[in-house]
Amino acid sequence: MKRLPRIEQYGLIGDMQTSAHVCDDGSIDWLCLPRFDSPAVFTGLLGTQKHGTWRIAPAAPADRSSSEAVAERRYRGDSLVLESVWRTEAGSVHVLDFMPPRDGAPQVIRIVEGLTGEVSMISAMRPRPGYGSVSPWIHEVGGRMIAEAGADALWLDTCVPQVEKDGVMVSVFSVAAGQSVAFVLSWCPSHAAAPDVPDPEAALTETLTFWQDWTRDCTYEGPYRGAVVRSLIALKAMTYEPSGGIVAAPTTSLPEEIGGNRNWDYRFTWLRDASTTLAALLGTGYRQEAQAWRRWLLRAVAGDPENLQIMYGITGERDLRERELSWLPGYEGSTPVRVGNGAADQLQLDVYGEVIETLYLAHESGVAHCAATAVLHQRLIENLAQRWQEPDEGIWEIRGARRHFVHSKVMAWVAVDRTIRLTEAGALHIDVAPLIELRATIHHEVCTKGFDPVRNTFTQSYGSRELDAATLLIPRVGFLPPDDPRVIGTVDAVRRELSSPDGLVRRYPTIGDRTGVDGLKGDEGTFVLCSFWLVDALALIGRLDEAHALFERLLALRNDLGLLAEEYDPVQQRQLGNFPQAFSHMGLIQSARLLQLLSTHSSHHRSAVAVPTPRSAPRSTRQTCADLTPQHA
């Protein structure tokens, strides 16, 4: 029976324009070319081997029915070069998988190096463009193997013989100690000239140097540096370098519930996800990425703010129409498999807060407002002032009726508050008097309509009894101080009603076979980012030991390569959802920073250090507060 790899059995390689998922059995089961949002040429992750895979492994046994898996694997240093070690009775080898930062055609390079003895190996590549729907024409051109289908051409170059057998490009070879065999997979348009073949060893050196140079700029030096750097690398890998857009995840339709229908395409740039990711990057010293994202933002949302979308394509595309791929059986039978995302047309008022908060943080970090940014900012706040009282679909992109979500209103308050701050700092020229009044109005309404005084907790929406993990952000964004009884009550309520015994947090209640508040049936796992929000909330209200303990439990959820999916099933003890997830890694980074900063300050300073303060506070305190406030989704 075919072995079904768990999500956590995959590693990620990428070139900051696309990425590949490499299983611990040596198979690449997901690769979109030439971009993150292009149709996959290997789609085995969402189907079977016949939908496209490329496996390099010891030759016996040669199929995936075996329980044999890689003996060990790791990333080489602080890089995205994946090193897998195989040990057999005949000897041992390691395989280096990587994608060089692009300077021409996108390429996946796999180098097999002999360590001991002599090992018989097999490379079996089954290209299936069009998300596994097309069997390409495989043939030889000038001694090189090529698979062509429509607009796609895949070139596979190696020094060992290749044959085509039943739509599979096969090489059987041996490597002895000290020997190496390299495979280079290149993509180009089928009408274009054949791509050049790089020197694999030189490409390896260049790739390692790139990542070592980039990670050297990380300013975080706390006790969790290894985890933070690995998360930063994951976030960088999900950045589309040509435009500065950041995908929420490089996959589609990995399920939030095995066998369920909560399967979505995350290969786009959400304003919310990108904003919070950039906040994490800014907080660890990466201002260049913030500048690139701001340029992307100005291009993507240019025009009437009334037409603002909550997500765009990675180069600013607006048409993200959703469709289902009926020929794919889905990951472990979880259907439908979707491409595109229908939530693009939703109203999510919190996005205004996330975008403006990031512009504020960029300014506080030394990325000065430019004229175009100021114009965009003013248009956004004017539009929000007209719309903040409308119901919306909220942060969780419900597909049910719109509601007055508390988190959306809180983030509307954040948008107004940060605009006032930037204006008072001289970065904007806006009449703040009506904004000060608006800020007070929003605050009063949320505290009146979004708070349940009987249970002493903020609720998911006005008048509802449901809870929402997003309300954990109330102290983080400075809406209320951490020692406010309403904040403490909300933290306790979320722990009581939305948390697992291990402290892992669900976004909101789901009700199985009945349709829930999100308009969907079924359940989902605990949400990794929400669990990091609980870490932050516990730390801010003074329960630092509990926060550290929960943070350590969350670190243990990562796979052996330090990667996190969107969700985690504490019963089955497995990762769920798209993988790796920018939100999850952003949450890890921000929680690590917060824990370090709070641990180095006395309890007397904690409240002042952790949240935004009124403008009457000393300048030095305000700067410290701004450094700590980016955590929201």
mmCIF file with all atom_site columns, C-alpha atoms in Angstrom, residues 468-606:
data_model
loop_
_atom_site.group_PDB
_atom_site.id
_atom_site.type_symbol
_atom_site.label_atom_id
_atom_site.label_alt_id
_atom_site.label_comp_id
_atom_site.label_asym_id
_atom_site.label_entity_id
_atom_site.label_seq_id
_atom_site.pdbx_PDB_ins_code
_atom_site.Cartn_x
_atom_site.Cartn_y
_atom_site.Cartn_z
_atom_site.occupancy
_atom_site.B_iso_or_equiv
_atom_site.pdbx_formal_charge
_atom_site.auth_seq_id
_atom_site.auth_comp_id
_atom_site.auth_asym_id
_atom_site.auth_atom_id
_atom_site.pdbx_PDB_model_num
ATOM 1   C CA . ASP A 1 468 ? -12.681 34.608 19.024 1.00 0.00 ? 468 ASP A CA 1
ATOM 2   C CA . ALA A 1 469 ? -8.953  34.109 19.548 1.00 0.00 ? 469 ALA A CA 1
ATOM 3   C CA . ALA A 1 470 ? -8.331  37.361 17.663 1.00 0.00 ? 470 ALA A CA 1
ATOM 4   C CA . THR A 1 471 ? -9.491  39.273 20.750 1.00 0.00 ? 471 THR A CA 1
ATOM 5   C CA . LEU A 1 472 ? -6.232  38.176 22.391 1.00 0.00 ? 472 LEU A CA 1
ATOM 6   C CA . LEU A 1 473 ? -4.641  40.957 20.350 1.00 0.00 ? 473 LEU A CA 1
ATOM 7   C CA . ILE A 1 474 ? -6.434  43.727 22.238 1.00 0.00 ? 474 ILE A CA 1
ATOM 8   C CA . PRO A 1 475 ? -3.512  44.403 24.612 1.00 0.00 ? 475 PRO A CA 1
ATOM 9   C CA . ARG A 1 476 ? -0.910  43.724 21.914 1.00 0.00 ? 476 ARG A CA 1
ATOM 10  C CA . VAL A 1 477 ? -2.137  46.561 19.708 1.00 0.00 ? 477 VAL A CA 1
ATOM 11  C CA . GLY A 1 478 ? -2.682  48.939 22.629 1.00 0.00 ? 478 GLY A CA 1
ATOM 12  C CA . PHE A 1 479 ? -6.480  49.054 22.575 1.00 0.00 ? 479 PHE A CA 1
ATOM 13  C CA . LEU A 1 480 ? -6.507  48.372 26.327 1.00 0.00 ? 480 LEU A CA 1
ATOM 14  C CA . PRO A 1 481 ? -3.639  47.997 28.804 1.00 0.00 ? 481 PRO A CA 1
ATOM 15  C CA . PRO A 1 482 ? -2.659  44.438 29.763 1.00 0.00 ? 482 PRO A CA 1
ATOM 16  C CA . ASP A 1 483 ? -3.720  44.878 33.386 1.00 0.00 ? 483 ASP A CA 1
ATOM 17  C CA . ASP A 1 484 ? -7.286  45.877 32.452 1.00 0.00 ? 484 ASP A CA 1
ATOM 18  C CA . PRO A 1 485 ? -9.706  43.336 34.013 1.00 0.00 ? 485 PRO A CA 1
ATOM 19  C CA . ARG A 1 486 ? -11.465 42.986 30.648 1.00 0.00 ? 486 ARG A CA 1
ATOM 20  C CA . VAL A 1 487 ? -8.209  41.900 29.031 1.00 0.00 ? 487 VAL A CA 1
ATOM 21  C CA . ILE A 1 488 ? -7.453  39.376 31.759 1.00 0.00 ? 488 ILE A CA 1
ATOM 22  C CA . GLY A 1 489 ? -11.018 38.077 31.582 1.00 0.00 ? 489 GLY A CA 1
ATOM 23  C CA . THR A 1 490 ? -10.759 37.620 27.823 1.00 0.00 ? 490 THR A CA 1
ATOM 24  C CA . VAL A 1 491 ? -7.485  35.711 28.132 1.00 0.00 ? 491 VAL A CA 1
ATOM 25  C CA . ASP A 1 492 ? -9.013  33.419 30.739 1.00 0.00 ? 492 ASP A CA 1
ATOM 26  C CA . ALA A 1 493 ? -12.150 32.872 28.637 1.00 0.00 ? 493 ALA A CA 1
ATOM 27  C CA . VAL A 1 494 ? -10.155 31.943 25.537 1.00 0.00 ? 494 VAL A CA 1
ATOM 28  C CA . ARG A 1 495 ? -8.077  29.496 27.561 1.00 0.00 ? 495 ARG A CA 1
ATOM 29  C CA . ARG A 1 496 ? -11.227 27.996 29.035 1.00 0.00 ? 496 ARG A CA 1
ATOM 30  C CA . GLU A 1 497 ? -13.375 27.738 25.896 1.00 0.00 ? 497 GLU A CA 1
ATOM 31  C CA . LEU A 1 498 ? -11.049 27.683 22.877 1.00 0.00 ? 498 LEU A CA 1
ATOM 32  C CA . SER A 1 499 ? -7.925  25.908 24.134 1.00 0.00 ? 499 SER A CA 1
ATOM 33  C CA . SER A 1 500 ? -6.881  22.272 24.219 1.00 0.00 ? 500 SER A CA 1
ATOM 34  C CA . PRO A 1 501 ? -5.485  20.786 27.458 1.00 0.00 ? 501 PRO A CA 1
ATOM 35  C CA . ASP A 1 502 ? -1.999  21.599 26.119 1.00 0.00 ? 502 ASP A CA 1
ATOM 36  C CA . GLY A 1 503 ? -2.920  25.253 25.619 1.00 0.00 ? 503 GLY A CA 1
ATOM 37  C CA . LEU A 1 504 ? -3.255  25.115 21.829 1.00 0.00 ? 504 LEU A CA 1
ATOM 38  C CA . VAL A 1 505 ? -5.900  27.558 20.639 1.00 0.00 ? 505 VAL A CA 1
ATOM 39  C CA . ARG A 1 506 ? -8.699  27.276 18.093 1.00 0.00 ? 506 ARG A CA 1
ATOM 40  C CA . ARG A 1 507 ? -9.697  30.381 16.160 1.00 0.00 ? 507 ARG A CA 1
ATOM 41  C CA . TYR A 1 508 ? -13.383 30.144 17.109 1.00 0.00 ? 508 TYR A CA 1
ATOM 42  C CA . PRO A 1 509 ? -15.925 27.394 17.836 1.00 0.00 ? 509 PRO A CA 1
ATOM 43  C CA . THR A 1 510 ? -16.775 24.945 15.054 1.00 0.00 ? 510 THR A CA 1
ATOM 44  C CA . ILE A 1 511 ? -19.769 22.614 15.298 1.00 0.00 ? 511 ILE A CA 1
ATOM 45  C CA . GLY A 1 512 ? -19.036 19.500 13.265 1.00 0.00 ? 512 GLY A CA 1
ATOM 46  C CA . ASP A 1 513 ? -21.799 18.501 10.861 1.00 0.00 ? 513 ASP A CA 1
ATOM 47  C CA . ARG A 1 514 ? -23.752 21.699 11.401 1.00 0.00 ? 514 ARG A CA 1
ATOM 48  C CA . THR A 1 515 ? -22.949 24.934 9.614  1.00 0.00 ? 515 THR A CA 1
ATOM 49  C CA . GLY A 1 516 ? -20.986 27.250 11.856 1.00 0.00 ? 516 GLY A CA 1
ATOM 50  C CA . VAL A 1 517 ? -20.514 31.001 12.042 1.00 0.00 ? 517 VAL A CA 1
ATOM 51  C CA . ASP A 1 518 ? -18.049 30.748 9.165  1.00 0.00 ? 518 ASP A CA 1
ATOM 52  C CA . GLY A 1 519 ? -20.695 29.311 6.844  1.00 0.00 ? 519 GLY A CA 1
ATOM 53  C CA . LEU A 1 520 ? -18.948 25.923 6.664  1.00 0.00 ? 520 LEU A CA 1
ATOM 54  C CA . LYS A 1 521 ? -19.537 22.471 8.071  1.00 0.00 ? 521 LYS A CA 1
ATOM 55  C CA . GLY A 1 522 ? -16.824 20.435 9.718  1.00 0.00 ? 522 GLY A CA 1
ATOM 56  C CA . ASP A 1 523 ? -14.078 21.086 12.231 1.00 0.00 ? 523 ASP A CA 1
ATOM 57  C CA . GLU A 1 524 ? -10.457 22.169 12.057 1.00 0.00 ? 524 GLU A CA 1
ATOM 58  C CA . GLY A 1 525 ? -7.281  21.898 14.037 1.00 0.00 ? 525 GLY A CA 1
ATOM 59  C CA . THR A 1 526 ? -5.915  24.341 16.559 1.00 0.00 ? 526 THR A CA 1
ATOM 60  C CA . PHE A 1 527 ? -4.501  27.446 14.917 1.00 0.00 ? 527 PHE A CA 1
ATOM 61  C CA . VAL A 1 528 ? -0.761  27.856 15.419 1.00 0.00 ? 528 VAL A CA 1
ATOM 62  C CA . LEU A 1 529 ? -0.760  31.653 15.179 1.00 0.00 ? 529 LEU A CA 1
ATOM 63  C CA . CYS A 1 530 ? -3.579  31.937 17.736 1.00 0.00 ? 530 CYS A CA 1
ATOM 64  C CA . SER A 1 531 ? -1.532  29.820 20.111 1.00 0.00 ? 531 SER A CA 1
ATOM 65  C CA . PHE A 1 532 ? 1.361   32.269 19.770 1.00 0.00 ? 532 PHE A CA 1
ATOM 66  C CA . TRP A 1 533 ? -1.120  35.078 20.446 1.00 0.00 ? 533 TRP A CA 1
ATOM 67  C CA . LEU A 1 534 ? -1.927  33.353 23.724 1.00 0.00 ? 534 LEU A CA 1
ATOM 68  C CA . VAL A 1 535 ? 1.794   33.268 24.526 1.00 0.00 ? 535 VAL A CA 1
ATOM 69  C CA . ASP A 1 536 ? 1.907   37.026 24.013 1.00 0.00 ? 536 ASP A CA 1
ATOM 70  C CA . ALA A 1 537 ? -1.243  37.694 26.007 1.00 0.00 ? 537 ALA A CA 1
ATOM 71  C CA . LEU A 1 538 ? -0.032  35.602 28.945 1.00 0.00 ? 538 LEU A CA 1
ATOM 72  C CA . ALA A 1 539 ? 3.298   37.398 28.908 1.00 0.00 ? 539 ALA A CA 1
ATOM 73  C CA . LEU A 1 540 ? 1.681   40.817 28.767 1.00 0.00 ? 540 LEU A CA 1
ATOM 74  C CA . ILE A 1 541 ? -0.648  40.181 31.705 1.00 0.00 ? 541 ILE A CA 1
ATOM 75  C CA . GLY A 1 542 ? 2.317   39.094 33.803 1.00 0.00 ? 542 GLY A CA 1
ATOM 76  C CA . ARG A 1 543 ? 2.111   35.284 33.543 1.00 0.00 ? 543 ARG A CA 1
ATOM 77  C CA . LEU A 1 544 ? 5.559   35.031 32.058 1.00 0.00 ? 544 LEU A CA 1
ATOM 78  C CA . ASP A 1 545 ? 6.300   31.497 33.261 1.00 0.00 ? 545 ASP A CA 1
ATOM 79  C CA . GLU A 1 546 ? 3.113   30.200 31.651 1.00 0.00 ? 546 GLU A CA 1
ATOM 80  C CA . ALA A 1 547 ? 3.970   32.078 28.464 1.00 0.00 ? 547 ALA A CA 1
ATOM 81  C CA . HIS A 1 548 ? 7.435   30.532 28.289 1.00 0.00 ? 548 HIS A CA 1
ATOM 82  C CA . ALA A 1 549 ? 6.034   27.047 28.920 1.00 0.00 ? 549 ALA A CA 1
ATOM 83  C CA . LEU A 1 550 ? 3.455   27.399 26.137 1.00 0.00 ? 550 LEU A CA 1
ATOM 84  C CA . PHE A 1 551 ? 6.073   28.807 23.773 1.00 0.00 ? 551 PHE A CA 1
ATOM 85  C CA . GLU A 1 552 ? 8.284   25.774 24.369 1.00 0.00 ? 552 GLU A CA 1
ATOM 86  C CA . ARG A 1 553 ? 5.333   23.471 23.624 1.00 0.00 ? 553 ARG A CA 1
ATOM 87  C CA . LEU A 1 554 ? 4.710   25.321 20.374 1.00 0.00 ? 554 LEU A CA 1
ATOM 88  C CA . LEU A 1 555 ? 8.360   25.001 19.364 1.00 0.00 ? 555 LEU A CA 1
ATOM 89  C CA . ALA A 1 556 ? 7.989   21.249 19.815 1.00 0.00 ? 556 ALA A CA 1
ATOM 90  C CA . LEU A 1 557 ? 5.232   21.219 17.161 1.00 0.00 ? 557 LEU A CA 1
ATOM 91  C CA . ARG A 1 558 ? 7.720   22.133 14.425 1.00 0.00 ? 558 ARG A CA 1
ATOM 92  C CA . ASN A 1 559 ? 8.926   19.364 12.181 1.00 0.00 ? 559 ASN A CA 1
ATOM 93  C CA . ASP A 1 560 ? 12.530  18.189 12.236 1.00 0.00 ? 560 ASP A CA 1
ATOM 94  C CA . LEU A 1 561 ? 13.444  21.062 9.899  1.00 0.00 ? 561 LEU A CA 1
ATOM 95  C CA . GLY A 1 562 ? 11.844  23.769 12.042 1.00 0.00 ? 562 GLY A CA 1
ATOM 96  C CA . LEU A 1 563 ? 8.781   24.291 9.819  1.00 0.00 ? 563 LEU A CA 1
ATOM 97  C CA . LEU A 1 564 ? 5.169   24.927 10.842 1.00 0.00 ? 564 LEU A CA 1
ATOM 98  C CA . ALA A 1 565 ? 1.889   24.516 9.003  1.00 0.00 ? 565 ALA A CA 1
ATOM 99  C CA . GLU A 1 566 ? -1.191  26.630 9.591  1.00 0.00 ? 566 GLU A CA 1
ATOM 100 C CA . GLU A 1 567 ? -2.792  24.312 12.146 1.00 0.00 ? 567 GLU A CA 1
ATOM 101 C CA . TYR A 1 568 ? -2.095  21.385 14.452 1.00 0.00 ? 568 TYR A CA 1
ATOM 102 C CA . ASP A 1 569 ? -4.295  18.457 15.450 1.00 0.00 ? 569 ASP A CA 1
ATOM 103 C CA . PRO A 1 570 ? -3.489  17.711 19.117 1.00 0.00 ? 570 PRO A CA 1
ATOM 104 C CA . VAL A 1 571 ? -5.431  14.426 19.005 1.00 0.00 ? 571 VAL A CA 1
ATOM 105 C CA . GLN A 1 572 ? -3.726  12.933 15.956 1.00 0.00 ? 572 GLN A CA 1
ATOM 106 C CA . GLN A 1 573 ? -0.550  14.905 16.776 1.00 0.00 ? 573 GLN A CA 1
ATOM 107 C CA . ARG A 1 574 ? 0.004   16.086 13.231 1.00 0.00 ? 574 ARG A CA 1
ATOM 108 C CA . GLN A 1 575 ? 0.280   19.335 11.320 1.00 0.00 ? 575 GLN A CA 1
ATOM 109 C CA . LEU A 1 576 ? -2.648  20.488 9.195  1.00 0.00 ? 576 LEU A CA 1
ATOM 110 C CA . GLY A 1 577 ? -3.286  23.152 6.582  1.00 0.00 ? 577 GLY A CA 1
ATOM 111 C CA . ASN A 1 578 ? -1.070  24.861 4.075  1.00 0.00 ? 578 ASN A CA 1
ATOM 112 C CA . PHE A 1 579 ? 2.642   24.462 4.709  1.00 0.00 ? 579 PHE A CA 1
ATOM 113 C CA . PRO A 1 580 ? 4.770   26.198 5.652  1.00 0.00 ? 580 PRO A CA 1
ATOM 114 C CA . GLN A 1 581 ? 2.544   29.030 6.811  1.00 0.00 ? 581 GLN A CA 1
ATOM 115 C CA . ALA A 1 582 ? 3.813   32.609 6.996  1.00 0.00 ? 582 ALA A CA 1
ATOM 116 C CA . PHE A 1 583 ? 1.382   33.432 9.825  1.00 0.00 ? 583 PHE A CA 1
ATOM 117 C CA . SER A 1 584 ? 2.752   30.633 12.003 1.00 0.00 ? 584 SER A CA 1
ATOM 118 C CA . HIS A 1 585 ? 6.386   31.610 11.532 1.00 0.00 ? 585 HIS A CA 1
ATOM 119 C CA . MET A 1 586 ? 5.584   35.278 12.005 1.00 0.00 ? 586 MET A CA 1
ATOM 120 C CA . GLY A 1 587 ? 3.904   34.405 15.302 1.00 0.00 ? 587 GLY A CA 1
ATOM 121 C CA . LEU A 1 588 ? 6.960   32.457 16.442 1.00 0.00 ? 588 LEU A CA 1
ATOM 122 C CA . ILE A 1 589 ? 9.273   35.369 15.692 1.00 0.00 ? 589 ILE A CA 1
ATOM 123 C CA . GLN A 1 590 ? 7.105   37.945 17.411 1.00 0.00 ? 590 GLN A CA 1
ATOM 124 C CA . SER A 1 591 ? 6.558   35.808 20.506 1.00 0.00 ? 591 SER A CA 1
ATOM 125 C CA . ALA A 1 592 ? 10.282  35.098 20.798 1.00 0.00 ? 592 ALA A CA 1
ATOM 126 C CA . ARG A 1 593 ? 11.016  38.824 20.636 1.00 0.00 ? 593 ARG A CA 1
ATOM 127 C CA . LEU A 1 594 ? 8.337   39.696 23.160 1.00 0.00 ? 594 LEU A CA 1
ATOM 128 C CA . LEU A 1 595 ? 9.460   37.049 25.642 1.00 0.00 ? 595 LEU A CA 1
ATOM 129 C CA . GLN A 1 596 ? 13.046  38.215 25.385 1.00 0.00 ? 596 GLN A CA 1
ATOM 130 C CA . LEU A 1 597 ? 12.135  41.863 25.891 1.00 0.00 ? 597 LEU A CA 1
ATOM 131 C CA . LEU A 1 598 ? 9.788   41.235 28.798 1.00 0.00 ? 598 LEU A CA 1
ATOM 132 C CA . SER A 1 599 ? 12.245  38.871 30.446 1.00 0.00 ? 599 SER A CA 1
ATOM 133 C CA . THR A 1 600 ? 14.919  41.565 30.434 1.00 0.00 ? 600 THR A CA 1
ATOM 134 C CA . HIS A 1 601 ? 12.689  44.202 32.026 1.00 0.00 ? 601 HIS A CA 1
ATOM 135 C CA . SER A 1 602 ? 11.374  44.324 35.549 1.00 0.00 ? 602 SER A CA 1
ATOM 136 C CA . SER A 1 603 ? 7.664   43.874 36.163 1.00 0.00 ? 603 SER A CA 1
ATOM 137 C CA . HIS A 1 604 ? 7.531   47.628 36.795 1.00 0.00 ? 604 HIS A CA 1
ATOM 138 C CA . HIS A 1 605 ? 8.304   48.270 33.133 1.00 0.00 ? 605 HIS A CA 1
ATOM 139 C CA . ARG A 1 606 ? 6.385   45.472 31.451 1.00 0.00 ? 606 ARG A CA 1
#
